[in-house]
XYZ file of C-alpha atoms in Angstrom:
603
model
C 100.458 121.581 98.954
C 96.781 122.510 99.493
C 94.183 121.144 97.745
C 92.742 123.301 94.735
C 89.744 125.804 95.560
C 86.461 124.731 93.845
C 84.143 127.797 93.164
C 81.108 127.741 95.412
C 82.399 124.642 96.906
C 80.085 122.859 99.201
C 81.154 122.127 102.734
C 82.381 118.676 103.089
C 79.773 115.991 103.855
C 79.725 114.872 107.634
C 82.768 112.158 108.308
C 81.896 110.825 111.427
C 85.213 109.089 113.722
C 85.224 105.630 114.077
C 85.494 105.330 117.702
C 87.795 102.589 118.907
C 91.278 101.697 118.037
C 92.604 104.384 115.489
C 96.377 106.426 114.744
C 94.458 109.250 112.843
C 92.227 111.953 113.499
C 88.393 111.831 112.993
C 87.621 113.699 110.128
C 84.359 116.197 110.728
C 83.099 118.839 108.649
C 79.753 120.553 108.531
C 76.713 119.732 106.578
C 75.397 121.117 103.381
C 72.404 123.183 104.396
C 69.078 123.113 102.362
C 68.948 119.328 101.268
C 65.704 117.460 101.112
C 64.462 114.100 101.142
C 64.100 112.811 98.227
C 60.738 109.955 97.206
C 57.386 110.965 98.779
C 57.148 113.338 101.155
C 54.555 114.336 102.813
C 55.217 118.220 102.447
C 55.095 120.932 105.511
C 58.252 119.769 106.795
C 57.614 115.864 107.018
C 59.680 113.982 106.053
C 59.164 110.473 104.085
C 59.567 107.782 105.426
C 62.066 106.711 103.101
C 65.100 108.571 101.677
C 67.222 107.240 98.546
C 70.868 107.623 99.021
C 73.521 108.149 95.894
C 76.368 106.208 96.209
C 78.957 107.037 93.785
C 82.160 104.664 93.846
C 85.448 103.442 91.971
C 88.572 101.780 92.320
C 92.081 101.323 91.296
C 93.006 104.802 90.061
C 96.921 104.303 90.337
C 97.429 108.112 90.581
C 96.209 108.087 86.430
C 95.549 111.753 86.501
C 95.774 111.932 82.979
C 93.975 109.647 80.678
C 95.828 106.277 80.550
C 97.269 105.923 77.004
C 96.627 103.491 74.589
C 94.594 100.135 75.004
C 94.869 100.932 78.974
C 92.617 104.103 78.421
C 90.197 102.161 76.994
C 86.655 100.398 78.315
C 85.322 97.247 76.126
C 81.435 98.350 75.661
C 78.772 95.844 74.337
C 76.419 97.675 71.529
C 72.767 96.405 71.326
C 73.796 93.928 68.045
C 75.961 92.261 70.358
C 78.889 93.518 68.821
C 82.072 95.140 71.562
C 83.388 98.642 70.750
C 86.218 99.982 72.157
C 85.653 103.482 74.008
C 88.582 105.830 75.436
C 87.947 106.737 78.824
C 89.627 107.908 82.445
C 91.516 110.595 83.457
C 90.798 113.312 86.522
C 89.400 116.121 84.394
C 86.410 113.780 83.224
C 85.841 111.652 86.080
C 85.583 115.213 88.482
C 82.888 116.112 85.727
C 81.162 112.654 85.934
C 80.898 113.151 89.494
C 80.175 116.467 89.868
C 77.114 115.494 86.901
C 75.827 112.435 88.302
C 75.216 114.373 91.968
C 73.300 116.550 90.485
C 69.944 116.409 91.426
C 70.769 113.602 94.341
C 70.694 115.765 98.262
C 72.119 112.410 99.555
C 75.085 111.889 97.836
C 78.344 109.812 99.028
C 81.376 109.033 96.951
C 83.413 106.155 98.242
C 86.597 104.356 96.810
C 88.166 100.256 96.647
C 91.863 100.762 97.323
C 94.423 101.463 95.175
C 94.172 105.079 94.870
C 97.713 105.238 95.085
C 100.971 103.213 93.999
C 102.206 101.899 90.997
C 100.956 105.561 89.413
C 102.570 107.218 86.374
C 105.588 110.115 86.851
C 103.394 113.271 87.007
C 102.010 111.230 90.713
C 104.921 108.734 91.305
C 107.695 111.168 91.034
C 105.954 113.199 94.057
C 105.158 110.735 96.001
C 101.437 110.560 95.100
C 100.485 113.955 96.731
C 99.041 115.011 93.531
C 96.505 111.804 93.393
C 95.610 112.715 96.945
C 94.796 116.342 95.990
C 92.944 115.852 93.234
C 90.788 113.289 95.440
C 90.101 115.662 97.706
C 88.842 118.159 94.797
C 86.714 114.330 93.530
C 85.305 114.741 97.142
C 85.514 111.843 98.171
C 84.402 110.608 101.365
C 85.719 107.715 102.056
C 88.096 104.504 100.482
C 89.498 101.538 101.732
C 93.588 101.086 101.111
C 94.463 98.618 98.801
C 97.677 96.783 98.874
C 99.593 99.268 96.468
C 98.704 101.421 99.644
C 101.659 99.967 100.827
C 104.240 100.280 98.895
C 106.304 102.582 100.944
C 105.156 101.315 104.149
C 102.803 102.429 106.939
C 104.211 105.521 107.850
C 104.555 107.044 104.441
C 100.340 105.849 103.782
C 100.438 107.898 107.425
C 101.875 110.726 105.775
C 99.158 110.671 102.784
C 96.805 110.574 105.276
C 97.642 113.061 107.475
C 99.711 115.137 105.253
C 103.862 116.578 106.329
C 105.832 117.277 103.412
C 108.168 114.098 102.962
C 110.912 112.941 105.147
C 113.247 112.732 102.756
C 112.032 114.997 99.252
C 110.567 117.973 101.334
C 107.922 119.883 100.359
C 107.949 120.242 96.638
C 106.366 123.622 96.255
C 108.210 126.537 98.006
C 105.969 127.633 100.841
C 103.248 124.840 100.117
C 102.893 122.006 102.983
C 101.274 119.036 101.489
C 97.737 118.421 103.511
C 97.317 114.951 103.305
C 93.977 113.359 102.866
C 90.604 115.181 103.940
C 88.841 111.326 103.699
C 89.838 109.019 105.788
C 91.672 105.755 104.465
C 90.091 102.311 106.140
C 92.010 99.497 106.898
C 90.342 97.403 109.800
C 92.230 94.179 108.962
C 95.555 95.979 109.122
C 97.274 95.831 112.318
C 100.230 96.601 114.384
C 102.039 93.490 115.005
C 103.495 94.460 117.963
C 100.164 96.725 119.438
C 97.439 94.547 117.626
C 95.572 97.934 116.834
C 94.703 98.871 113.262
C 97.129 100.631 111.654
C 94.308 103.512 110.477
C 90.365 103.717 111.267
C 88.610 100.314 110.533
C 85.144 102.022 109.850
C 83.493 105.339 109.605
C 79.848 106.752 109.813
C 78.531 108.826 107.004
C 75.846 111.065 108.471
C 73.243 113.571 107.002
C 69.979 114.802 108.371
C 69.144 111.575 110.475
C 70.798 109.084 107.717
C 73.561 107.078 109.104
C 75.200 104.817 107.105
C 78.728 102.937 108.096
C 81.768 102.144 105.886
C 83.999 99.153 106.722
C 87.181 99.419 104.623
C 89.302 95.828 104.127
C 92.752 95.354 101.978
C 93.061 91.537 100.773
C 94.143 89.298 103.462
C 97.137 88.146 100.699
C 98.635 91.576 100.806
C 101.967 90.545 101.716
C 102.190 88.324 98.995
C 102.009 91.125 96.704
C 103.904 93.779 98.251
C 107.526 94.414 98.961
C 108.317 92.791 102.285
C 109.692 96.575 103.508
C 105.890 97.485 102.686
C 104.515 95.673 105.465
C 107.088 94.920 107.553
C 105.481 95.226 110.888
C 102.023 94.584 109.770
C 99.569 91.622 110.272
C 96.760 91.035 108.013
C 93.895 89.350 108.566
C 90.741 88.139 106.938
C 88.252 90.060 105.511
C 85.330 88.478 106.281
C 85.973 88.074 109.782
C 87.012 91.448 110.107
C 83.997 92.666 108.210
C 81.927 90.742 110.195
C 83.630 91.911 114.199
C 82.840 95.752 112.689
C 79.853 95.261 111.028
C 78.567 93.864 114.877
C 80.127 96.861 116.276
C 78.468 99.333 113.926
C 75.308 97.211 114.489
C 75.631 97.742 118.429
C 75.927 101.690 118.010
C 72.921 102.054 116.337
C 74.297 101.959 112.818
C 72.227 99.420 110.451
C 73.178 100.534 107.194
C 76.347 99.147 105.982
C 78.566 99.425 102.856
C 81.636 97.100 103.061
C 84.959 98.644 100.592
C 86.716 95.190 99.920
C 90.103 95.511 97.679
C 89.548 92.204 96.142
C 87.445 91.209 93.295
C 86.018 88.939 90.896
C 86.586 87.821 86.863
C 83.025 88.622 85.230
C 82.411 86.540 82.377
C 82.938 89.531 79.849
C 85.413 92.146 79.805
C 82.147 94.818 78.765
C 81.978 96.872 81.873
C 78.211 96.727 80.481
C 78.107 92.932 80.802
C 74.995 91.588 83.334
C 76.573 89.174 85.338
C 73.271 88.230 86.846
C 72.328 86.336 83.949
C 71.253 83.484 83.593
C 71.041 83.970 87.660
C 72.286 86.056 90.464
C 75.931 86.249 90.182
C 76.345 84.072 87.752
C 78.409 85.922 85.888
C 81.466 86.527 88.101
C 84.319 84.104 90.008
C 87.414 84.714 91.880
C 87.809 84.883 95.784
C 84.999 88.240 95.751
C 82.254 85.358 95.708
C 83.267 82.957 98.488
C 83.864 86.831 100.584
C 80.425 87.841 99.575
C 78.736 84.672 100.363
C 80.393 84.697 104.048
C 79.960 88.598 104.635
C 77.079 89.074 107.658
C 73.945 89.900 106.186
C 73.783 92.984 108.389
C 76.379 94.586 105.754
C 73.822 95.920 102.782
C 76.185 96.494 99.632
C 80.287 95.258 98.725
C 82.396 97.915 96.572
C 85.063 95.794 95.297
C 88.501 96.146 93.232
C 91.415 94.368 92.786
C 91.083 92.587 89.751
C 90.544 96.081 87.466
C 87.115 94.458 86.447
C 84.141 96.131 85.837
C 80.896 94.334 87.001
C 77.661 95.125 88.995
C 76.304 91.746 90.372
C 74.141 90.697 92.817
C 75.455 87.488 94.955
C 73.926 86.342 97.759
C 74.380 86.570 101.453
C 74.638 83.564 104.334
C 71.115 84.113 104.493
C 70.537 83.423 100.847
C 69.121 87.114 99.816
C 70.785 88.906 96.916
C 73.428 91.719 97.716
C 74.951 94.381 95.749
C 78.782 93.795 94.953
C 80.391 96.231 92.396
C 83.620 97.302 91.072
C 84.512 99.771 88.385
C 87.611 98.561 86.177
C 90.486 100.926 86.848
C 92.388 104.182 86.254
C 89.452 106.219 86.275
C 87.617 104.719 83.457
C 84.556 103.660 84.941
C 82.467 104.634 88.283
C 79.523 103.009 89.956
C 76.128 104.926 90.678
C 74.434 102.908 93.323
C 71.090 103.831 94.910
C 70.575 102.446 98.364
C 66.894 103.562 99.817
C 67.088 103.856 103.089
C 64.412 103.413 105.685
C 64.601 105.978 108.510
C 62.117 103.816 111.011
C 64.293 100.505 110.646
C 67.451 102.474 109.627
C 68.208 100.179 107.450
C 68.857 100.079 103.470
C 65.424 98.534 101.819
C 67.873 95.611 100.031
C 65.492 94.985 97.647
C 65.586 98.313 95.879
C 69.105 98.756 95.572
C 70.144 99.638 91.839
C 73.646 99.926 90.890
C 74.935 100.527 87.169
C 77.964 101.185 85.728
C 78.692 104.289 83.637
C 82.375 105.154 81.455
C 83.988 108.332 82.170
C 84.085 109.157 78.478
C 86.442 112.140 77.245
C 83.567 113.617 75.078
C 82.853 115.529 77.782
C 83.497 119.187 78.949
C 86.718 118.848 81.385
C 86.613 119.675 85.030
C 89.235 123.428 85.041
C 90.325 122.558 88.570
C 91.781 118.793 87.859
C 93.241 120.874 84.190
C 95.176 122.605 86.379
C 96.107 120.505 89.208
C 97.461 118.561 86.311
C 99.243 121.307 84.860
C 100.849 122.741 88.035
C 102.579 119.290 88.703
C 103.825 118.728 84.802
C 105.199 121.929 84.818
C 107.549 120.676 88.256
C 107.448 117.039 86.387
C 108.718 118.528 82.684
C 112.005 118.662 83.513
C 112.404 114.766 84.042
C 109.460 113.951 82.574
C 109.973 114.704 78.906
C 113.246 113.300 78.518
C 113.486 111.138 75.251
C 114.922 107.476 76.456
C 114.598 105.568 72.894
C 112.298 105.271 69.772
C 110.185 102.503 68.979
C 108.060 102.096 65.490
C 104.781 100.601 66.931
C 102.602 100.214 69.872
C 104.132 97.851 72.305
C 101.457 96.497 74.625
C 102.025 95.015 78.305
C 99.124 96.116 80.199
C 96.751 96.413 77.452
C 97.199 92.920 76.513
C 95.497 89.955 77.501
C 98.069 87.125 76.147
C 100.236 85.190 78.418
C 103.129 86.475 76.590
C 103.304 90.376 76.180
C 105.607 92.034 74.019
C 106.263 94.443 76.399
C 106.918 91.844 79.083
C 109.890 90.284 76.571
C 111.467 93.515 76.019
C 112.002 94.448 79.412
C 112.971 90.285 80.573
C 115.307 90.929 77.703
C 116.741 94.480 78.987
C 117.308 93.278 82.491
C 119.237 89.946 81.003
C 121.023 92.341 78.961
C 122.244 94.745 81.704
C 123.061 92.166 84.529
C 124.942 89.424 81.866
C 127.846 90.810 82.273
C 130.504 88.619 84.874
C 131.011 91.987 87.193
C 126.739 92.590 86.708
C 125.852 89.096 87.748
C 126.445 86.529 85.345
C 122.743 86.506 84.497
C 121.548 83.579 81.971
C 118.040 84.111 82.239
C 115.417 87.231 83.649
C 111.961 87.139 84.741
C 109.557 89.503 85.144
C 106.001 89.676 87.178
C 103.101 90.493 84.600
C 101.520 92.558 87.341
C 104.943 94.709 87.095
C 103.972 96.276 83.749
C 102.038 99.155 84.463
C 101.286 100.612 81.035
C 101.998 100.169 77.596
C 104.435 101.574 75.284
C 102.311 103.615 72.880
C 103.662 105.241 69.333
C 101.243 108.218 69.412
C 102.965 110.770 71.235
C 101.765 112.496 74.516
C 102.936 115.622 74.314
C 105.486 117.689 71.825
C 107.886 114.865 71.964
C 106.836 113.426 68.745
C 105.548 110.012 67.337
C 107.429 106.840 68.428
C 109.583 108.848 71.113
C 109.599 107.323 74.582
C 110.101 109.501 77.375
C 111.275 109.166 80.762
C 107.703 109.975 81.929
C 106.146 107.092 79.695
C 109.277 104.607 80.496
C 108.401 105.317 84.094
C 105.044 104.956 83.681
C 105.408 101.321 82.741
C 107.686 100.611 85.774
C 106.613 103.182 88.098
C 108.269 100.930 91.784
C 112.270 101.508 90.537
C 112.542 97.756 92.179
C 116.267 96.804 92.568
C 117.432 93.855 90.552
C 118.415 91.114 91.804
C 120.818 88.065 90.085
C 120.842 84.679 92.506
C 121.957 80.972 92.571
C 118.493 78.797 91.468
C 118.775 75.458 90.517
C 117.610 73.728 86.898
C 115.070 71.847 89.562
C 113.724 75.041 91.356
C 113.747 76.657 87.557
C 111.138 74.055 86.759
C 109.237 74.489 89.873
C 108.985 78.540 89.508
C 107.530 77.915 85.697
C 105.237 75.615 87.772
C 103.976 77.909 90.398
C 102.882 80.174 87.971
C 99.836 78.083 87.425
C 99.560 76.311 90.522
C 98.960 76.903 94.007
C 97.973 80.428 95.327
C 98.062 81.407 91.324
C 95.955 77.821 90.099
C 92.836 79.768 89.253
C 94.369 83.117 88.109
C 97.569 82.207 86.762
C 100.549 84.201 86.755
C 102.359 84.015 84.005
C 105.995 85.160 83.832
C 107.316 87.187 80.914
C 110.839 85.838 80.206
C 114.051 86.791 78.294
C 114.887 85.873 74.872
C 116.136 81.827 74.869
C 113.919 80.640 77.768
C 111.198 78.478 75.936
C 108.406 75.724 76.759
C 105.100 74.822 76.191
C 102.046 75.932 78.335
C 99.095 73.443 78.180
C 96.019 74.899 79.775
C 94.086 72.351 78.304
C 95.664 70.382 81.906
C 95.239 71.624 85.192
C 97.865 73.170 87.921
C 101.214 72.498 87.682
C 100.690 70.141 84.904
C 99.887 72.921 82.492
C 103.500 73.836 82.342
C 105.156 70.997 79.874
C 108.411 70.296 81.961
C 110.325 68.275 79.533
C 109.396 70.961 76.805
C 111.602 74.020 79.330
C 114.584 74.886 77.335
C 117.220 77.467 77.664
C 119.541 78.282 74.100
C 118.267 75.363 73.323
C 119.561 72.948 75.728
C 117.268 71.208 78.235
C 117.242 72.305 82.160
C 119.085 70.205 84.497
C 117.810 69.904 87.954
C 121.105 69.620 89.511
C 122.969 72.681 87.635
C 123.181 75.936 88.980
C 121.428 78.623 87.198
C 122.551 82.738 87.645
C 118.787 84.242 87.448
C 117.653 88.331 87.584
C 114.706 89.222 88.856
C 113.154 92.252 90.215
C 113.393 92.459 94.198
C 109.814 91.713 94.903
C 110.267 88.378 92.618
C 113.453 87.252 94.444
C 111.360 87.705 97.672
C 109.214 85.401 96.690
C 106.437 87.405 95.787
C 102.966 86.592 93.190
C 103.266 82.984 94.686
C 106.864 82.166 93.347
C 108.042 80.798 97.200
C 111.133 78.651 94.363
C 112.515 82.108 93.440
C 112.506 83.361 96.962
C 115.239 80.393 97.800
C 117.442 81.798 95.605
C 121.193 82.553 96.774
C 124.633 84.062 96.378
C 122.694 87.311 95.667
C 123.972 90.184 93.976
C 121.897 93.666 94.174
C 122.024 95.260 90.663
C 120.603 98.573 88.922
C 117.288 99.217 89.205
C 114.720 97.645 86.707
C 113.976 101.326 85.484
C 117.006 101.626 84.424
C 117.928 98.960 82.737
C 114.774 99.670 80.925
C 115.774 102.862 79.444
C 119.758 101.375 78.786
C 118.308 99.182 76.623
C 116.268 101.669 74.738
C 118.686 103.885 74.274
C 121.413 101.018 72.896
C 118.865 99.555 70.596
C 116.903 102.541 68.884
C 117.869 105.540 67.158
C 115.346 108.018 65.504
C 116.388 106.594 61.887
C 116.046 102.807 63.503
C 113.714 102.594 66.121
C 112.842 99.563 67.915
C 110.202 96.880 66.816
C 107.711 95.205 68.973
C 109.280 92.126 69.738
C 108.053 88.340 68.792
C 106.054 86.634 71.560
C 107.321 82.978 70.735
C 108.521 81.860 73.633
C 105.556 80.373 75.373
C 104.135 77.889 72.970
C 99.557 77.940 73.975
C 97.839 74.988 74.074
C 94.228 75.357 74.286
């Protein structure tokens, strides 16, 4: 499928090729005519000495073409009396407009992405394979992103495919005489590589070029990708760190001539507030913000000149400073579309370098009380219309808002619905002989939301919204754990690659304990307070646990449930999700939110 038209669109920004070790094309397009340099110029054709660069940038869209629903499609915003209001924001339409409004007025203008453009997405992108998301980016015009690790979900070749475009291998092309495209931005991913070659997988860095201003992009997925990813996902793939890689491209950059450097880095930070508004910088520089984006920062070459983050679906603009001890930019812009980043970098065109100390970076919602951009309207409409069929197919009822993603307790409600649908479905002797399910917090995409999305009516769930909350269709597994690796899993949610952001499973109805994070690591989970129906674990007895694929691989940190054995592949969790709605709701009884008592808090 080609990419949408834009009326009087301008040609595309110069891309230059990365030279060096690359399995995609360079990307090259002409230059807008007519643009001047912005600050003081001299007049009669002189230009200043100095020109200030736009750079626009977000993160974590998930293919949310339309705007995420409920608390998920919402940005916390802190008003001047201190108080936080809520403010609906995201979706395609009003981001293209944001965009489109915030170049206005700014010659030197490059938009630039985190990772996680793709994967994980809602049906009207997941059901096609994300070619929507990458067609409506290319209407964005964007210029550049790193991947991120849902990047991977389907494995190199298919993130090949999105980059290069080929209708798929297996699907076809969805539209009758329309061959998808593929991406006309290249996707970064220097710390990716073949196992067997050593290359990287796709470019590692690319020049963005415009009347004499050069500026480089270095594009980096976490290093702890594979943790977090289906093992098919990378299976051939070696990834290494990202501030050694940063640092081998930033010196190659810096040997070609290049001195102005943006690093895109999908990993983040926790800011100290959830206001996307929040200054992190106070009291000092970066004082605001944790997580693994700081010790990055602090060890990223000074030669690179500003970090776009992502990740962690955070919104912050902090400064944090280099090896050499100056302050540097480092930004992310929460997720799905809700948020973007408009950074100025001035850049001087005798040192051709960015003047560091007059960056300025804010972030600014994507609010829906704007006009909407006609070409993302009907992008999105051209792909419902294929979607509707599937998409709008009711599953169950429910009376209230369920929340998973939107909320920020341990225990979700959503989370003990579905641990309870997938012990439900894979109980059964000839299912399993499940006793207990988990699922991974990070697996609940969405919430379930009463309002309704489209004609479907009020407390209907559709396919499209069931999917939308487990958009992988991971197979479900049931193995052999022991009471004593039981215990240890409940452990590792708090403890070792998870000890300071904690993972916290969401488990099926009889599982119960206490979680003390008043204690630290492994510690925090109460051991002699873990029952099942009541009955304490024993170490030595075998247990018959379901899990989603990526959990029984050991994935999120939990190595315990990766030793599981005696495995038996069930249905996937999809749709055991949408059996269980449909056995427990009607449209005269539809289903409540359930309780979230079975993790006792201690704070």
């Amino acid at each position: 499928m080609s990419a949408t038209p834009l009326k009087n669109r301008a040609p595309r920004r110069v891309l230059a090729a990365a030279a060096g070790l690359v399995t995609v094309g360079a990307l090259v397009a002409a230059m807008p005519a007519g643009a001047h340099d912005r600050g003081n110029g001299h007049g009669h054709g002189h230009p200043s000495r100095t020109v200030d660069v736009q750079l626009l940038s977000f993160n974590d869209l998930h293919g949310n073409l339309e705007p995420p629903a409920g608390s998920a499609g919402t940005v916390s915003e802190t008003q001047a009396d201190g108080t936080v209001k809520s403010v609906p924001a995201g979706g395609v339409e009003y981001l293209a407009t944001s965009l489109r409004n915030a170049r206005k007025g700014n010659p030197y203008s490059v938009t630039a992405a985190g990772g996680d453009m793709v994967g994980a997405s809602p049906l009207l992108s997941g059901l096609f394979h994300d070619e929507p998301t990458i067609e409506a980016l290319n209407g964005l015009d964007l210029d550049v992103t790193a991947v991120g690790n849902h990047e991977f979900d389907e494995g190199a070749t298919e993130l090949a495919r999105l980059q290069n475009g080929g209708c798929h291998p297996v699907e076809g092309c969805y539209e009758k005489g329309k061959k998808f495209k593929g991406a006309d931005f290249p996707y970064l991913a220097a710390n990716v590589t073949n196992e067997k070659t050593g290359k990287p997988v796709l470019k590692p860095y690319t020049v963005w070029k415009k009347n004499g201003v050069k500026i480089g992009f270095i594009g980096v997925t976490l290093e702890g990708t594979p943790n977090i990813v289906t093992a098919n996902g990378v299976k051939g793939l070696k990834f290494h760190d990202e501030i050694e890689t940063v640092n081998k491209y930033a010196k190659e950059l810096d040997r070609k001539g290049v001195k102005s450097i943006v690093a895109l880095i999908h990993e983040g930070g926790a800011p100290a507030s959830s206001s996307y508004n929040y200054d992190c910088d106070s009291p000092g520089a970066g004082d605001g913000i944790s997580g693994p984006i700081v010790d990055i920062a602090k060890g990223i070459t000074p030669k690179v000149d500003a970090l776009v983050t992502g990740h962690t679906h955070q919104a912050y603009v902090c400064t944090v400073p280099d090896p050499s001890g100056k302050p540097r930019m480092v930004t992310s812009a929460s997720s799905f579309g809700k948020v973007y980043t408009d950074t100025t970098l001035t850049y001087d065109r005798r040192t051709e370098d960015i003047v560091r100390t007059s960056v300025k970076s804010a972030n600014h919602v994507v609010s829906r009380d704007q006009a909407k951009a006609a070409d993302m309207t009907a992008l999105i409409a051209r792909w419902n219309t294929l979607a509707a069929p599937i998409a709008g197919r009711p599953q169950g009822f429910i009376s209230a808002d369920i929340n998973g993603r939107g909320s920020t307790a341990p225990e979700k409600p959503l989370g003990n619905l579905i641990a309870d649908a997938q012990l439900e479905g894979l109980a059964p002797a000839d299912k399993g002989g499940a006793v207990v399910a988990f699922m991974n917090p990070g697996g609940i995409r969405s919430d379930l939301v009463f309002k309704a999305s489209g004609s479907e009516g009020d407390g209907v769930v559709t396919y499209g919204e069931a999917f939308t909350v487990q958009p992988f269709t991971n197979m479900m597994n049931v193995v052999d754990l022991t009471g004593a690796q039981l215990v240890t899993a409940l452990q590792q949610q708090v403890s070792g690659s998870n000890a300071a952001s904690p993972k916290i499973l969401q488990v099926s109805k009889g599982l119960t304990y206490t979680l003390d994070l008043t204690k630290s690591g492994a510690e925090r989970v109460v051991a002699d307070t873990i029952r099942l129906n009541g009955e304490a674990i024993d170490p030595a007895k075998t247990y018959r646990v379901a899990m989603n694929e990526f959990l029984a691989g050991g994935g999120d940190g939990f190595a315990a449930l990766g030793q599981g054995t005696n495995k038996l592949v069930g249905a996937s969790d999809l749709d055991l999700f949408n059996a269980y709605l449909a056995a427990h709701s009607t449209a005269s009884v539809p289903l409540a939110p359930p309780a979230t008592d079975r993790i006792t808090i201690v704070q």
